[in-house]
Short mmCIF file of C-alpha atoms and ligand atoms in Angstrom, two decimals:
data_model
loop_
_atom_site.label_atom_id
_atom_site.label_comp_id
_atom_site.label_asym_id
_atom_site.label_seq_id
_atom_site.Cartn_x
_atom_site.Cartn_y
_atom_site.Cartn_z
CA UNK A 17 0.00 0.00 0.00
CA UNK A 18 1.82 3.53 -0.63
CA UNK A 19 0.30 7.18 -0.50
CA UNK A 20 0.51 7.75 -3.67
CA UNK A 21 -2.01 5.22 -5.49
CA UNK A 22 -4.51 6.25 -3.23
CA UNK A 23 -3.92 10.26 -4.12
CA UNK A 24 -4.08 8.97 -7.83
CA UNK A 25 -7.30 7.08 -7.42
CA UNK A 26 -9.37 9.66 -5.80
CA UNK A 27 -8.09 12.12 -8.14
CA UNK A 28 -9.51 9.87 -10.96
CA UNK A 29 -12.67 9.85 -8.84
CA UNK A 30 -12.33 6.54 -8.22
CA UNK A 31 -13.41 5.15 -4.88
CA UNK A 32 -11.73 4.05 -2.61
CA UNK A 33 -10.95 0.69 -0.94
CA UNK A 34 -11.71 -0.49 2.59
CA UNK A 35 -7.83 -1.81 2.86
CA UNK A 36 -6.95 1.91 1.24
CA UNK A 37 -8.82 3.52 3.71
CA UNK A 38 -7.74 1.81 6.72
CA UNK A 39 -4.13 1.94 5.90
CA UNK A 40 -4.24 5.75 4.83
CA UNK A 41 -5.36 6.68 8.06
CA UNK A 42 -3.42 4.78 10.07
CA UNK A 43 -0.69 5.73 8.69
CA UNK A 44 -1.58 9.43 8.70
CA UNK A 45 -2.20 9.46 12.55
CA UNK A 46 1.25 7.70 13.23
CA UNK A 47 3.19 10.02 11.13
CA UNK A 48 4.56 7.39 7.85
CA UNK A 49 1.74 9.48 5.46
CA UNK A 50 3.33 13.41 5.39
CA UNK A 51 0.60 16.13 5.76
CA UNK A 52 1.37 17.21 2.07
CA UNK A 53 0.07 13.80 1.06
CA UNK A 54 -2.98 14.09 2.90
CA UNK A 55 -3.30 17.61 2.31
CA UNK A 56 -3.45 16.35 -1.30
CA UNK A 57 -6.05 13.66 -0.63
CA UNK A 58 -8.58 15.78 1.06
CA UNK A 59 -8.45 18.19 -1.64
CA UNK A 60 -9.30 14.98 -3.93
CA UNK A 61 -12.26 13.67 -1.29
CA UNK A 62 -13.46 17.65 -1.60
CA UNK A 63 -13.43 17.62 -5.22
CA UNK A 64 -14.67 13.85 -5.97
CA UNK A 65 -16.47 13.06 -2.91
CA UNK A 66 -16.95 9.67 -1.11
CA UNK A 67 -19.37 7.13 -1.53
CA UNK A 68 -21.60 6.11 1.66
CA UNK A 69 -19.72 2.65 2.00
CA UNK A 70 -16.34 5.03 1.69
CA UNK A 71 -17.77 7.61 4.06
CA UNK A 72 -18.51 4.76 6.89
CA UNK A 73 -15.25 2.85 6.60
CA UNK A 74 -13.26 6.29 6.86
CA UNK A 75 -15.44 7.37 10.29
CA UNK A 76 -14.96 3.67 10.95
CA UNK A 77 -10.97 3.95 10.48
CA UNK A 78 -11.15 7.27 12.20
CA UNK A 79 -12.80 5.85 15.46
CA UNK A 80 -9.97 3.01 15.13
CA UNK A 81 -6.94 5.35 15.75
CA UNK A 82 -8.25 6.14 19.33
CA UNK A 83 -10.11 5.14 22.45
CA UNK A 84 -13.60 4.43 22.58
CA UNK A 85 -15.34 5.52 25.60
CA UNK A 86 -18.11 3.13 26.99
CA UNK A 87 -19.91 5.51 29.18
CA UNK A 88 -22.84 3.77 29.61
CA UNK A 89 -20.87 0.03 30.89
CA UNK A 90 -18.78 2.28 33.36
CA UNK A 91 -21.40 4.19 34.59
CA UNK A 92 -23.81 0.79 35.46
CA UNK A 93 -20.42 -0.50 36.54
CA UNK A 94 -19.09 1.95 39.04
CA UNK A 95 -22.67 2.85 40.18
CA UNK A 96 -22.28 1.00 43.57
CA UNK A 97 -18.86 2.37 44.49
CA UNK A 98 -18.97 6.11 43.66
CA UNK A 99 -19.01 8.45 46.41
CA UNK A 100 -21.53 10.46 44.72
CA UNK A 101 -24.37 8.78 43.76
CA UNK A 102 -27.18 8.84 46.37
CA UNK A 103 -30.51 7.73 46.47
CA UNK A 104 -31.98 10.69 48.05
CA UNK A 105 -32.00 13.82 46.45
CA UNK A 106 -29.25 16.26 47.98
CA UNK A 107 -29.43 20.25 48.30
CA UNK A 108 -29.72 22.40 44.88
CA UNK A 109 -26.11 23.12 43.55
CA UNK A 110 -24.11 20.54 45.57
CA UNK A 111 -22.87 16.80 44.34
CA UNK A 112 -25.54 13.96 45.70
CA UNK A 113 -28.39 15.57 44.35
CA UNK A 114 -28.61 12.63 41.58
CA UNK A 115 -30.29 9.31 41.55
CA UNK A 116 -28.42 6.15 42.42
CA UNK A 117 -29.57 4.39 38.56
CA UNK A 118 -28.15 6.71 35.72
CA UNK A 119 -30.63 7.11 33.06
CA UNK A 120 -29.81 6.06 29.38
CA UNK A 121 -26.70 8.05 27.71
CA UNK A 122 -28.03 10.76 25.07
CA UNK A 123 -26.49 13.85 23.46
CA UNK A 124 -26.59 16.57 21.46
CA UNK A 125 -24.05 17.99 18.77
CA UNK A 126 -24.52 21.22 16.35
CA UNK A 127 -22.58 21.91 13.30
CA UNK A 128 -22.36 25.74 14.84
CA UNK A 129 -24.02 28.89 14.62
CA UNK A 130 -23.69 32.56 16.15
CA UNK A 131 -25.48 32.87 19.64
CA UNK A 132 -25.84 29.15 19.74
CA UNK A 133 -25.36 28.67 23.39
CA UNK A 134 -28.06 25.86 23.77
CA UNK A 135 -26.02 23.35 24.80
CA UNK A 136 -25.94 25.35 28.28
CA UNK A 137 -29.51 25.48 28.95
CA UNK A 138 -30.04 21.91 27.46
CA UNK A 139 -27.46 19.62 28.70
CA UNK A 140 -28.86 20.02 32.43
CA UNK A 141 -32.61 20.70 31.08
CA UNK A 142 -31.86 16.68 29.75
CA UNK A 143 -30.12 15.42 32.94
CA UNK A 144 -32.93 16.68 34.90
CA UNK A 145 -35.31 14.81 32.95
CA UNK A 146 -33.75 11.48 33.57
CA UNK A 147 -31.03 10.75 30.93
CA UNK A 148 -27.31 11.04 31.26
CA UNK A 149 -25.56 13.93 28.88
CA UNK A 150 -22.02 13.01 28.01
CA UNK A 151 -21.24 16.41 26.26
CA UNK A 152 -17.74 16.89 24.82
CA UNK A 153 -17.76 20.00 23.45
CA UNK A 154 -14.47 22.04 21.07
CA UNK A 155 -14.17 25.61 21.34
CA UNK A 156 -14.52 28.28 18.85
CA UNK A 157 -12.86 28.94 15.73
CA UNK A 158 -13.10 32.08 13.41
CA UNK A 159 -16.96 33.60 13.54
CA UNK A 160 -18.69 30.85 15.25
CA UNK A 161 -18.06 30.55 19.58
CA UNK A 162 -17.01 27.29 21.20
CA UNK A 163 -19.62 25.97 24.30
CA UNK A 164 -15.92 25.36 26.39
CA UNK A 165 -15.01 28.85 25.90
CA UNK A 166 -18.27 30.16 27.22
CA UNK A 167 -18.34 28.16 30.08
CA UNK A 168 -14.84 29.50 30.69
CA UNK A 169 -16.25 32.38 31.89
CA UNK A 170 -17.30 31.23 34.94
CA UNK A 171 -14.84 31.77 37.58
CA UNK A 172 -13.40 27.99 39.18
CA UNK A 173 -15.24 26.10 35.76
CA UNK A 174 -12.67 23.41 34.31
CA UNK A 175 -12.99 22.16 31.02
CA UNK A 176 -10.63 19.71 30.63
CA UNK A 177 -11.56 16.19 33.04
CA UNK A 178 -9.41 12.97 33.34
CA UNK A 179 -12.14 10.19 32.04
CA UNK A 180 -12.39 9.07 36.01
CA UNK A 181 -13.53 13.07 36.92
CA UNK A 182 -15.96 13.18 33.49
CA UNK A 183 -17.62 9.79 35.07
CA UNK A 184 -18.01 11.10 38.69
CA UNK A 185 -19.49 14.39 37.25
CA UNK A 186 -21.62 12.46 35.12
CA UNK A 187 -22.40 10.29 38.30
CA UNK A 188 -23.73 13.61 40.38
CA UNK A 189 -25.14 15.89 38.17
CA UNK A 190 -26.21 13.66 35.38
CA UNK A 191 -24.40 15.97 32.56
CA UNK A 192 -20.95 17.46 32.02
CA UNK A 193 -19.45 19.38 29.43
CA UNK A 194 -15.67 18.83 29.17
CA UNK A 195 -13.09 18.83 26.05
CA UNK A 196 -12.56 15.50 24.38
CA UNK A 197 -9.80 13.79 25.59
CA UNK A 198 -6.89 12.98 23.16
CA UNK A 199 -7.41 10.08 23.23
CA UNK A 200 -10.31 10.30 21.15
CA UNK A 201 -9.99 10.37 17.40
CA UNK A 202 -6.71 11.43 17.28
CA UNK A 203 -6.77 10.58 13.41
CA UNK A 204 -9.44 13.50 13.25
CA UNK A 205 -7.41 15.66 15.02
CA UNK A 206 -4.51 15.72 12.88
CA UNK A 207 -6.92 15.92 9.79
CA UNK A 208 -8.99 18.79 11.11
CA UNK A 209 -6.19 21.08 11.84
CA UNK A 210 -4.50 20.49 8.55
CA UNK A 211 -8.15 20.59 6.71
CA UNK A 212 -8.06 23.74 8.58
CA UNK A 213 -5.07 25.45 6.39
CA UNK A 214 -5.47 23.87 3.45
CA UNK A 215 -9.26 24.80 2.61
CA UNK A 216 -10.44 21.55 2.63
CA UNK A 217 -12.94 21.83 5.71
CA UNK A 218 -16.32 22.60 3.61
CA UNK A 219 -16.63 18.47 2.13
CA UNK A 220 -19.53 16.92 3.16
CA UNK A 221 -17.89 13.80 3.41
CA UNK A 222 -14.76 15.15 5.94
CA UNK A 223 -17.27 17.13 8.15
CA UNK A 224 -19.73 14.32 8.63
CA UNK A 225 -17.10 11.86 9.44
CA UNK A 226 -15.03 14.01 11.40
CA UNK A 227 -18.28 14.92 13.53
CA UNK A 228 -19.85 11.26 13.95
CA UNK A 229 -16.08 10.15 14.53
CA UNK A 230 -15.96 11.70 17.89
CA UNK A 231 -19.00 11.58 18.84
CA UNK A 232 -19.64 7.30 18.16
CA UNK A 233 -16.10 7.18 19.88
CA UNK A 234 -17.52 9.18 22.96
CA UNK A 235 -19.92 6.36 23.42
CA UNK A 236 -22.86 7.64 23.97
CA UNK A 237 -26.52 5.74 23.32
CA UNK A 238 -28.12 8.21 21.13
CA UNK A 239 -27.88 11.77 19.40
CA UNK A 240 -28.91 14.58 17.84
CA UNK A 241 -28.00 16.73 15.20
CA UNK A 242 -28.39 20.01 15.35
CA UNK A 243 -27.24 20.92 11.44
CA UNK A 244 -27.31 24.37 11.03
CA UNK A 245 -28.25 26.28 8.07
CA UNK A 246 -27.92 29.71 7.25
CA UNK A 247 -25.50 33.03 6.06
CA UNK A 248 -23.94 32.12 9.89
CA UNK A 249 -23.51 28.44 9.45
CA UNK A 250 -21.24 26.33 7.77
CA UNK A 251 -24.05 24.75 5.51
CA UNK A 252 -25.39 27.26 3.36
CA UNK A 253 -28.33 25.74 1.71
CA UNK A 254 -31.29 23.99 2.59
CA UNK A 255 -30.11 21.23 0.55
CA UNK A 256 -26.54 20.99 1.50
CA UNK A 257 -27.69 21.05 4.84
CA UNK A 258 -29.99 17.59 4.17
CA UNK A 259 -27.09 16.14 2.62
CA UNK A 260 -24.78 16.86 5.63
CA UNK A 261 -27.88 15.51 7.79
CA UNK A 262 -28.50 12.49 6.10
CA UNK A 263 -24.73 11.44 6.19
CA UNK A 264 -24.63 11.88 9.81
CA UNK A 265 -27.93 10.07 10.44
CA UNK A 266 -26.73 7.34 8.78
CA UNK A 267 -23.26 7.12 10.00
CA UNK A 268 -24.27 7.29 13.54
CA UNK A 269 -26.97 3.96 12.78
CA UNK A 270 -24.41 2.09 11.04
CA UNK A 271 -22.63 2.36 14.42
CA UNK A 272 -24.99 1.67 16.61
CA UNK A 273 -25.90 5.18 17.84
CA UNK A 274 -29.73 6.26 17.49
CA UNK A 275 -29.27 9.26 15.46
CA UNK A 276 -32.24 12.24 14.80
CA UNK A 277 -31.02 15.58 13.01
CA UNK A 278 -32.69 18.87 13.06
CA UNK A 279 -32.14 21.17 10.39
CA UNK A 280 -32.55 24.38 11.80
CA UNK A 281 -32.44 28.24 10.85
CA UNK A 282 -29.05 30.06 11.41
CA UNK A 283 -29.36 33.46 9.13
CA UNK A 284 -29.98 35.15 12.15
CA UNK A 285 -28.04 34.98 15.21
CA UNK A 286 -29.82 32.70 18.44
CA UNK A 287 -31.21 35.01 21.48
CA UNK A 288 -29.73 37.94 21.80
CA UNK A 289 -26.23 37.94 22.58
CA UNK A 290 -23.37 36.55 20.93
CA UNK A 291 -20.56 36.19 23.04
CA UNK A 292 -18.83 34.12 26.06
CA UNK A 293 -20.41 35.80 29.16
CA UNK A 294 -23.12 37.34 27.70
CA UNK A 295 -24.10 34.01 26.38
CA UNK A 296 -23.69 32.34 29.70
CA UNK A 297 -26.00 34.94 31.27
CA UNK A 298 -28.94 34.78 28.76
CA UNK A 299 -28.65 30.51 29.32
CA UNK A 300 -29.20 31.44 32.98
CA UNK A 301 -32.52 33.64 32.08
CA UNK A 302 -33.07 30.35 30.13
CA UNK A 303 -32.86 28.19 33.16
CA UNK A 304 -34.77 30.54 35.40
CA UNK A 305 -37.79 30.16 33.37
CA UNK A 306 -37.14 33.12 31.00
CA UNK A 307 -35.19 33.81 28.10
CA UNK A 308 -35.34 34.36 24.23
CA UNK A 309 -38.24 32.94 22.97
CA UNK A 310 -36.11 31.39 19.79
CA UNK A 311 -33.47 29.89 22.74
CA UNK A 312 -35.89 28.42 24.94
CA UNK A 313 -37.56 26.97 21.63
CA UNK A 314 -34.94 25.23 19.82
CA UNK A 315 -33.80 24.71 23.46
CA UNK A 316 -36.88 22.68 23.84
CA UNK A 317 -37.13 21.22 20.82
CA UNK A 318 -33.96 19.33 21.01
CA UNK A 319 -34.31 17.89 24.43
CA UNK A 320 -38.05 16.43 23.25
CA UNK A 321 -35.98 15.13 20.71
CA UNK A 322 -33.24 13.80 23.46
CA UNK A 323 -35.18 12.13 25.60
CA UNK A 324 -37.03 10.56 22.70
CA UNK A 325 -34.11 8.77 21.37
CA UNK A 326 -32.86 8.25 24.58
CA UNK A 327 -36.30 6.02 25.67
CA UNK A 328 -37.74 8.74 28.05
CA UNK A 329 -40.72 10.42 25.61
CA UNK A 330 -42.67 10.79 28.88
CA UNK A 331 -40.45 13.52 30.20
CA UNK A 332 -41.67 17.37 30.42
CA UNK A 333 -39.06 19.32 29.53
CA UNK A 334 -40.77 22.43 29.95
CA UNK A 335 -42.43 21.69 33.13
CA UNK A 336 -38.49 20.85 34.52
CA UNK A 337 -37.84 24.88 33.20
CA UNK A 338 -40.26 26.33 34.95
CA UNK A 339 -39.63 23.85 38.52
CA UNK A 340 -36.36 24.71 38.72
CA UNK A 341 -34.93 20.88 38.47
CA UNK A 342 -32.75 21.86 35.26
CA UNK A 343 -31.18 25.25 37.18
CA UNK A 344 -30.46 22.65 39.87
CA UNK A 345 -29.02 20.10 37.14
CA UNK A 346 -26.51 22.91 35.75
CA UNK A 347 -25.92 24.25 39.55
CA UNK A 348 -24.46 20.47 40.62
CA UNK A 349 -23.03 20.49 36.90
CA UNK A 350 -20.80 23.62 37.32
CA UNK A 351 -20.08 22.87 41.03
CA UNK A 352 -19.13 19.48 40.46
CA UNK A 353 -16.50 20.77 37.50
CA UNK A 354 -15.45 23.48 39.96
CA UNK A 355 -17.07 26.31 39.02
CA UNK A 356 -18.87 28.59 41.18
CA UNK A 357 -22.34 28.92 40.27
CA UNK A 358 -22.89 32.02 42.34
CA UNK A 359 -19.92 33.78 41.20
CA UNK A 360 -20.86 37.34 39.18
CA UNK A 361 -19.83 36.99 35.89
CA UNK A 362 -17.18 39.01 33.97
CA UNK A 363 -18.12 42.52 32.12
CA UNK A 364 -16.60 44.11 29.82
CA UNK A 365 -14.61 47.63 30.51
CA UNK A 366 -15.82 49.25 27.34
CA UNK A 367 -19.10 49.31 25.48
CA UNK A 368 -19.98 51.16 22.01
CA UNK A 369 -23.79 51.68 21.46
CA UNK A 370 -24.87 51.01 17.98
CA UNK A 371 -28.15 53.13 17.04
CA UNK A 372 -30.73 52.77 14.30
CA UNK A 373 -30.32 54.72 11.35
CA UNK A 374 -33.64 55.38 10.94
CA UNK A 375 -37.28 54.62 12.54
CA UNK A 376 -38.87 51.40 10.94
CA UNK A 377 -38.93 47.41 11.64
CA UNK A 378 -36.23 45.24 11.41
CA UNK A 379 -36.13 42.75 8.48
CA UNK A 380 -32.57 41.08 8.58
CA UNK A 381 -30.17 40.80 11.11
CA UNK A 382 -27.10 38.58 9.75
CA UNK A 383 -25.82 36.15 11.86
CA UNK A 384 -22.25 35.90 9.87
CA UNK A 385 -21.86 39.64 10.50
CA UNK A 386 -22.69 39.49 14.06
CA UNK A 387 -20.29 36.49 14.76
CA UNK A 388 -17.60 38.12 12.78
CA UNK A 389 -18.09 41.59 14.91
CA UNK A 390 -18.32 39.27 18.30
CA UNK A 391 -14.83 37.77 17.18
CA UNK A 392 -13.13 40.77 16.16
CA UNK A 393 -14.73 42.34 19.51
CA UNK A 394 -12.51 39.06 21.27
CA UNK A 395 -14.87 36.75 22.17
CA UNK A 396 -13.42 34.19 19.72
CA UNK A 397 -9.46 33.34 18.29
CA UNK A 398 -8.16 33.47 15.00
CA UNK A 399 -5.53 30.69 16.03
CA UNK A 400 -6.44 28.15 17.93
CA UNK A 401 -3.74 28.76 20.72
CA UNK A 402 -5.06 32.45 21.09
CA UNK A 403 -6.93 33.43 23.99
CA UNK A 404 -10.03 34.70 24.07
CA UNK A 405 -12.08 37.81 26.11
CA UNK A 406 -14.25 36.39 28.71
CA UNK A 407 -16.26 39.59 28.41
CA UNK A 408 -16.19 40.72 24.60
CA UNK A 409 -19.17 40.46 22.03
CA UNK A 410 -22.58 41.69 20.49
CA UNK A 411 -25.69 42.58 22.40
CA UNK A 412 -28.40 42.58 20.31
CA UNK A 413 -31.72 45.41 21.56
CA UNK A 414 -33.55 44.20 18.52
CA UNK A 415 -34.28 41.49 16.39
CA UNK A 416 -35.82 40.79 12.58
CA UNK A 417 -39.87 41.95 13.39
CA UNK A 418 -38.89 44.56 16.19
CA UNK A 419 -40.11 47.87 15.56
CA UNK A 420 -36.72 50.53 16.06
CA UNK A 421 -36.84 54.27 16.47
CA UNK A 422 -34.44 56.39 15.10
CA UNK A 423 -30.94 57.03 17.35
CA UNK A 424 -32.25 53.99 19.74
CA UNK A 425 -29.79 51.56 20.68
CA UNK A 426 -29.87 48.49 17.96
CA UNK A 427 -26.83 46.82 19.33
CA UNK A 428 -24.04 47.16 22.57
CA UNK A 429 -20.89 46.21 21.56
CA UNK A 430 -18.92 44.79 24.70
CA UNK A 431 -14.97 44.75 25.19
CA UNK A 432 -12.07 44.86 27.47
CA UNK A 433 -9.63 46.43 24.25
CA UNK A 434 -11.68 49.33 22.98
CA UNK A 435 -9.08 49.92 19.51
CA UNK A 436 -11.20 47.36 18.33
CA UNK A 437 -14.57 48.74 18.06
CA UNK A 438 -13.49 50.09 15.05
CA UNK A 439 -12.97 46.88 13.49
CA UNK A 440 -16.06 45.66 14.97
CA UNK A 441 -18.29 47.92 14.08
CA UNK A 442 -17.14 47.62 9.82
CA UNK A 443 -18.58 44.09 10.22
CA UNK A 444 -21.97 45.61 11.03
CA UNK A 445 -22.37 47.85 8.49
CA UNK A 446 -24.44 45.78 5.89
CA UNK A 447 -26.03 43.38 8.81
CA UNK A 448 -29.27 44.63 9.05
CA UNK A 449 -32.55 46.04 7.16
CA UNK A 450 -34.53 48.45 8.54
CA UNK A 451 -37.73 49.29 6.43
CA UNK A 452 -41.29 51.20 7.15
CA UNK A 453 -43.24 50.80 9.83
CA UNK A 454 -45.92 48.77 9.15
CA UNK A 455 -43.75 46.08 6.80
CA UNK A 456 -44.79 42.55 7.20
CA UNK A 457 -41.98 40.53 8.21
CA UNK A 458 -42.51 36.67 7.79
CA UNK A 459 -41.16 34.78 10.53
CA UNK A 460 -39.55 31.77 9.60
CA UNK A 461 -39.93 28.34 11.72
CA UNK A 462 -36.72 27.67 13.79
CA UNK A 463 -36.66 24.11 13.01
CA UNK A 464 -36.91 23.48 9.24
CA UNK A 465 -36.81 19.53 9.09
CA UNK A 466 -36.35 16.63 10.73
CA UNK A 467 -34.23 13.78 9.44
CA UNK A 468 -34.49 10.23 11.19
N1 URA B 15 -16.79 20.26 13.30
C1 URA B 15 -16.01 19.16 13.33
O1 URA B 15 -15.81 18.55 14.38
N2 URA B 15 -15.46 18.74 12.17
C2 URA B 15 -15.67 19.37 11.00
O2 URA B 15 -15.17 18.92 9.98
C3 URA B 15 -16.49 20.51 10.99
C4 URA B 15 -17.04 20.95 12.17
#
């Protein structure tokens, strides 16, 4: 087997063998294929494409190189000796508040979006309906924020667990959210990062195995896809979108993982903030019973989903919103990763008011433009080792449908560096519409299919 027949035979659209396949990747993740020669075949895969029996034996191959986590056989296994587990209900916001039995393994995964911070309402919405929410979660990268980088913000939180600490989390709070060890995937590590550089992230065939990958390595049950599509997501078109959706559903049931997608609306950022802390705060509105009626939607919409494919259909996710049981699920979640729940959050030193231009009703707000203003503001990193501005990012006063008046505030911009407003602020110029009063503005369903 060599390198170089492969390259050849995807360049000449041909596809692929299994033996290829397995040896190309193997030998990519322990250095004897050079990143040039990769480089070279992903351009191919993006230009050719895979077939589906190609796309399953490369997430199959990809899975290989690493670990795979069996979250569910350690849980039942170390249920008797943790420390944690208790079968009476502890105090809000300390360890012990869980049940002794964990509840089936289910999680969720979007392709990324601007303001999508629902994996922080949702992940302890889920626990506190019963299942168990193994979340690993990346950070951000260019306009769209990471979930670790948001939770970063709170002062104590850790995102980065030994497997033994993700367990005993899991154990008392019934969710965590932690960064995938390296362990996992390490194949789609390499790949990503030199996808990355090389423009070869935007192939169907990369991103859905690169995706399902980690996540049927992770071990959990079931899943769903949240595929985002949308001027601020990666998928453009409805149709792309499906594509990416139906590769992904079927990935994850070739290998054993009951997998539901949801293609949902991203031309408009989620809520109305975009940006670590401020997106922290508006998932705690969330939790409290309040919130962005689009967040607490699609925020509800996905746990139905959830707790459906994880055997629990019964559950009320809204009725644990309005208790207070998922607040309590995301109080032991934060404490238990050694956060402090109570702890104010960071603000930013400097904020620039954008105002409306004129008096009328909002017909586009562009979720691109907004993530690229929250980024240059700091909230997200160019290169991955850059850090990022706990603070920093867009907060939006109005939304597509909201009537404006003229010199009112339309957005606050939010950071600790204020030479960048300037920046900022040239991202926003084109982002929004505003026309008459009176203009009809259709509002579009947050979730535009489901794929099973
Ligand atoms: N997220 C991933 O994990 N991989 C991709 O290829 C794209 C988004």
């Amino acid at each position: 087997m060599d390198a170089i027949s492969i390259i050849r035979a995807k360049r000449d659209a041909q596809p692929l063998t299994d033996p290829q396949i397995d040896w190309i990747i193997d030998a990519y993740t322990h250095g004897t294929v050079a990143d040039e020669q990769m480089s070279a075949l992903a351009m191919a895969i993006l230009l050719n494409g895979m077939t589906r029996r190609e796309i399953s034996r490369w997430t199959a191959a990809m899975i290989a190189s690493g670990e795979r986590l069996d979250i569910t056989g350690a849980l039942a296994a170390g249920t008797a000796q943790t420390p944690h587990a208790t079968a009476t209900p502890g105090a809000p916001g300390t360890p012990g508040a869980r049940g002794a039995t964990p509840g089936p393994t289910t999680d969720k995964h979007s392709t990324g979006g601007v303001g999508d911070k629902i994996t922080l309402p949702l992940a302890p919405l889920v626990a506190a309906c019963g299942a168990t929410v193994p979340q690993l979660s990346g950070r951000g990268l260019g306009h769209t924020g990471g979930t670790l980088d948001k939770l970063e913000s709170i002062p104590g939180w850790r995102a980065r667990l030994s497997n033994a600490e993700m367990l005993d989390v899991l154990r008392s709070a019934g969710c965590v959210v932690c960064a995938a060890g390296d362990g996992l995937a390490p194949a789609d590590r390499k790949l990503y990062a030199l996808r990355d550089v090389t423009g070869t992230v935007e192939s169907i065939p990369l991103i859905a195995s690169s995706i399902m990958s980690k996540k049927i390595a992770e071990g959990t049950g079931s899943l769903v896809l949240d595929v985002k599509v949308g001027t601020g997501a990666f998928m453009k078109t409805v149709e792309d979108a499906r594509e990416l959706a139906t590769t992904m559903v079927g990935l994850g049931t070739d290998h054993g993982v009951r997998t539901v997608a949801l293609l949902t609306g991203m031309s408009t950022p989620l809520g109305l903030t975009a940006g670590n802390a401020l997106e922290v705060r508006e998932s705690l509105e969330v939790l409290a019973g309040g919130g962005p009626a689009d967040v607490v939607e699609l925020t509800l919409a996905l746990a139905r989903e959830m707790l459906d494919a994880a055997g629990l259909a019964d559950a009320d996710p809204a009725k644990a919103l309005a208790d207070g049981s998922a607040m309590d699920a995301w109080r032991r979640m934060i404490s238990a990763q050694g956060g402090d729940p109570d702890a104010p959050l960071p603000t930013s030193r400097h904020q620039h008011i954008v105002t409306a231009p004129a008096t009328g009703v909002v017909t586009r707000l562009d979720a691109y433009d907004v993530g690229v203003a929250a980024w240059r503001l700091g909230a997200g990193r160019a290169r991955k080792e850059d850090p990022v501005q706990a603070a920093a990012g867009v907060e939006l006063h109005a939304k597509p449908g909201d009537e404006v008046t003229k010199g009112a505030p339309l957005m606050t911009l939010h950071t600790d560096t204020p030479d960048r407003f300037d920046y900022a602020t040239e991202a926003l110029t084109t982002s929004y519409d505003i026309a008459p009063l009176g203009t009809e503005v259709p509002v579009a369903p947050i979730v535009r299919e489901r794929i099973a």
